Amino acid sequence: DADVTQTPRNRITKTGKRIMLECSQTKGHDRMYWYRQDPGLGLRLIYYSFDVKDINKGEISDGYSVSRQAQAKFSLSLESAIPNQTALYFCATGGGGTDTQYFGPGTRLTVL
Amino acid sequence: GDSVTQMEGPVTLSEEAFLTINCTYTATGYPSLFWYVQYPGEGLQLLLKATKADDKGSNKGFEATYRKETTSFHLEKGSVQVSDSAVYFCALVSGGYNKLIFGAGTRLAVHP
């Protein structure tokens, strides 16, 4: 089984809809991250969390919110989706005394 | 702020050719440096890393050396294979939360 899972893997929605992307990890890591990937821009950090009570905004948090329901679960929400939020979204985890991050398979989101 | 610049792609090579993908960085202090690889339809996975100046990271025939004097971490492989076709991201870790700063990514296509 994969260490970091994301659901859904693909989602098509309409402008104005609320969307939640979910991430779960079995690595026992404290740190979790949400990134967005756009062509030619690499990955940009949306939110990150060190534990359930520690949530921080990243480089591009506007229009997004997150919830750390448990050490192993970190959800990303788009309260009112807009077309320029069409992108590939990745969840990642880190911890265990190393600065390496481990990525999920990604969620491809299309906002029409 | 911290940043990573890598050569634009796509890079197209024949099998067994020599590969270099350039990466330079700007950072405060001496961050750990990474190369991540994204195969088609998959998430990112760590390819190699280096944590201090003059360290050489290596994996699967790929190598990169942490050059403090030129602030570079160029990726090299002596003989590429078709299976190396992917997008390669250079990254550095930034700040106390081990946030990753990514370059824009370089797409590599290897032809038989």
mmCIF file of N, CA and C in Angstrom, chain A residues 9 31 33 35 37 40 42-43 45 48 50 54 56 90 98-101 103-104, chain B residues 32 34 36 38 41-44 46 49 89 93 96-100 102-104:
data_model
loop_
_atom_site.group_PDB
_atom_site.id
_atom_site.type_symbol
_atom_site.label_atom_id
_atom_site.label_comp_id
_atom_site.label_asym_id
_atom_site.label_seq_id
_atom_site.Cartn_x
_atom_site.Cartn_y
_atom_site.Cartn_z
ATOM 1 N N ARG A 9 -8.514 11.162 -7.216
ATOM 2 C CA ARG A 9 -7.369 11.324 -8.103
ATOM 3 C C ARG A 9 -7.662 12.304 -9.220
ATOM 4 N N ARG A 31 4.947 16.213 9.920
ATOM 5 C CA ARG A 31 4.758 17.320 8.996
ATOM 6 C C ARG A 31 3.956 16.892 7.768
ATOM 7 N N TYR A 33 2.087 18.672 4.040
ATOM 8 C CA TYR A 33 2.146 19.828 3.151
ATOM 9 C C TYR A 33 1.151 19.647 2.007
ATOM 10 N N TYR A 35 0.789 21.152 -1.952
ATOM 11 C CA TYR A 35 1.412 21.898 -3.038
ATOM 12 C C TYR A 35 0.478 21.918 -4.240
ATOM 13 N N GLN A 37 0.789 22.256 -8.520
ATOM 14 C CA GLN A 37 1.708 22.211 -9.658
ATOM 15 C C GLN A 37 1.031 22.783 -10.889
ATOM 16 N N GLY A 40 5.336 24.886 -16.013
ATOM 17 C CA GLY A 40 6.315 25.967 -16.074
ATOM 18 C C GLY A 40 6.548 26.694 -14.768
ATOM 19 N N GLY A 42 6.659 24.839 -11.622
ATOM 20 C CA GLY A 42 7.071 23.917 -10.575
ATOM 21 C C GLY A 42 5.951 23.702 -9.570
ATOM 22 N N LEU A 43 6.323 23.380 -8.344
ATOM 23 C CA LEU A 43 5.350 23.193 -7.273
ATOM 24 C C LEU A 43 5.426 24.387 -6.330
ATOM 25 N N LEU A 45 3.907 26.001 -2.586
ATOM 26 C CA LEU A 45 3.358 25.569 -1.314
ATOM 27 C C LEU A 45 2.090 26.350 -0.974
ATOM 28 N N TYR A 48 1.013 24.278 5.172
ATOM 29 C CA TYR A 48 1.796 23.233 5.798
ATOM 30 C C TYR A 48 1.457 23.168 7.284
ATOM 31 N N PHE A 50 2.722 21.216 11.143
ATOM 32 C CA PHE A 50 3.662 20.411 11.915
ATOM 33 C C PHE A 50 2.963 19.443 12.852
ATOM 34 N N ASP A 54 -1.013 23.006 14.600
ATOM 35 C CA ASP A 54 -0.067 23.918 13.954
ATOM 36 C C ASP A 54 -0.324 23.951 12.452
ATOM 37 N N ASN A 56 -0.086 26.491 8.947
ATOM 38 C CA ASN A 56 0.590 27.692 8.466
ATOM 39 C C ASN A 56 0.296 27.922 6.990
ATOM 40 N N PHE A 90 -0.689 18.227 -4.939
ATOM 41 C CA PHE A 90 0.061 17.168 -4.273
ATOM 42 C C PHE A 90 0.078 17.393 -2.766
ATOM 43 N N THR A 98 14.557 13.711 9.231
ATOM 44 C CA THR A 98 15.108 14.003 7.921
ATOM 45 C C THR A 98 14.311 15.122 7.267
ATOM 46 N N ASP A 99 14.956 15.850 6.340
ATOM 47 C CA ASP A 99 14.239 16.919 5.638
ATOM 48 C C ASP A 99 13.662 16.444 4.313
ATOM 49 N N THR A 100 13.698 15.152 4.056
ATOM 50 C CA THR A 100 13.104 14.614 2.837
ATOM 51 C C THR A 100 11.595 14.612 2.958
ATOM 52 N N GLN A 101 10.904 14.929 1.849
ATOM 53 C CA GLN A 101 9.451 14.852 1.814
ATOM 54 C C GLN A 101 9.021 13.730 0.885
ATOM 55 N N PHE A 103 5.783 12.259 -1.361
ATOM 56 C CA PHE A 103 4.623 12.805 -2.052
ATOM 57 C C PHE A 103 3.570 11.755 -2.366
ATOM 58 N N GLY A 104 2.310 12.214 -2.349
ATOM 59 C CA GLY A 104 1.224 11.390 -2.834
ATOM 60 C C GLY A 104 1.178 11.415 -4.347
ATOM 61 N N SER B 32 19.889 22.114 2.501
ATOM 62 C CA SER B 32 19.953 20.839 1.795
ATOM 63 C C SER B 32 19.373 21.022 0.396
ATOM 64 N N PHE B 34 18.026 19.042 -3.315
ATOM 65 C CA PHE B 34 17.362 17.815 -3.740
ATOM 66 C C PHE B 34 17.140 17.818 -5.258
ATOM 67 N N TYR B 36 14.146 15.827 -7.353
ATOM 68 C CA TYR B 36 12.982 14.955 -7.374
ATOM 69 C C TYR B 36 12.649 14.622 -8.832
ATOM 70 N N GLN B 38 9.520 13.095 -11.470
ATOM 71 C CA GLN B 38 8.088 12.813 -11.640
ATOM 72 C C GLN B 38 7.909 12.046 -12.936
ATOM 73 N N GLY B 41 2.196 10.554 -14.957
ATOM 74 C CA GLY B 41 1.025 10.116 -14.205
ATOM 75 C C GLY B 41 1.283 9.804 -12.747
ATOM 76 N N GLU B 42 2.457 10.124 -12.255
ATOM 77 C CA GLU B 42 2.791 9.792 -10.870
ATOM 78 C C GLU B 42 3.146 11.035 -10.059
ATOM 79 N N GLY B 43 3.269 10.846 -8.758
ATOM 80 C CA GLY B 43 3.727 11.918 -7.888
ATOM 81 C C GLY B 43 5.238 12.045 -7.942
ATOM 82 N N LEU B 44 5.758 12.984 -7.176
ATOM 83 C CA LEU B 44 7.203 13.185 -7.138
ATOM 84 C C LEU B 44 7.849 12.166 -6.220
ATOM 85 N N LEU B 46 11.823 11.230 -4.485
ATOM 86 C CA LEU B 46 13.183 11.718 -4.290
ATOM 87 C C LEU B 46 14.142 10.915 -5.154
ATOM 88 N N LYS B 49 19.876 13.590 -2.945
ATOM 89 C CA LYS B 49 19.984 14.799 -2.138
ATOM 90 C C LYS B 49 21.421 14.987 -1.671
ATOM 91 N N PHE B 89 12.856 17.874 -11.038
ATOM 92 C CA PHE B 89 12.742 19.108 -10.271
ATOM 93 C C PHE B 89 13.930 19.240 -9.326
ATOM 94 N N VAL B 93 15.564 23.079 0.693
ATOM 95 C CA VAL B 93 14.718 23.169 1.879
ATOM 96 C C VAL B 93 14.960 24.517 2.523
ATOM 97 N N GLY B 96 12.458 26.861 9.083
ATOM 98 C CA GLY B 96 12.354 25.903 10.173
ATOM 99 C C GLY B 96 11.339 24.799 9.956
ATOM 100 N N TYR B 97 10.418 24.970 9.039
ATOM 101 C CA TYR B 97 9.420 23.942 8.800
ATOM 102 C C TYR B 97 9.814 23.019 7.647
ATOM 103 N N ASN B 98 11.056 23.113 7.211
ATOM 104 C CA ASN B 98 11.556 22.274 6.114
ATOM 105 C C ASN B 98 10.700 22.403 4.859
ATOM 106 N N LYS B 99 10.292 23.628 4.569
ATOM 107 C CA LYS B 99 9.535 23.860 3.340
ATOM 108 C C LYS B 99 10.441 23.669 2.135
ATOM 109 N N LEU B 100 9.905 23.067 1.091
ATOM 110 C CA LEU B 100 10.656 22.879 -0.143
ATOM 111 C C LEU B 100 10.360 24.021 -1.112
ATOM 112 N N PHE B 102 10.880 24.799 -5.048
ATOM 113 C CA PHE B 102 11.144 24.038 -6.258
ATOM 114 C C PHE B 102 11.523 24.941 -7.426
ATOM 115 N N GLY B 103 12.344 24.395 -8.316
ATOM 116 C CA GLY B 103 12.500 24.995 -9.620
ATOM 117 C C GLY B 103 11.292 24.648 -10.487
ATOM 118 N N ALA B 104 11.279 25.179 -11.707
ATOM 119 C CA ALA B 104 10.117 25.025 -12.580
ATOM 120 C C ALA B 104 9.989 23.625 -13.172
#
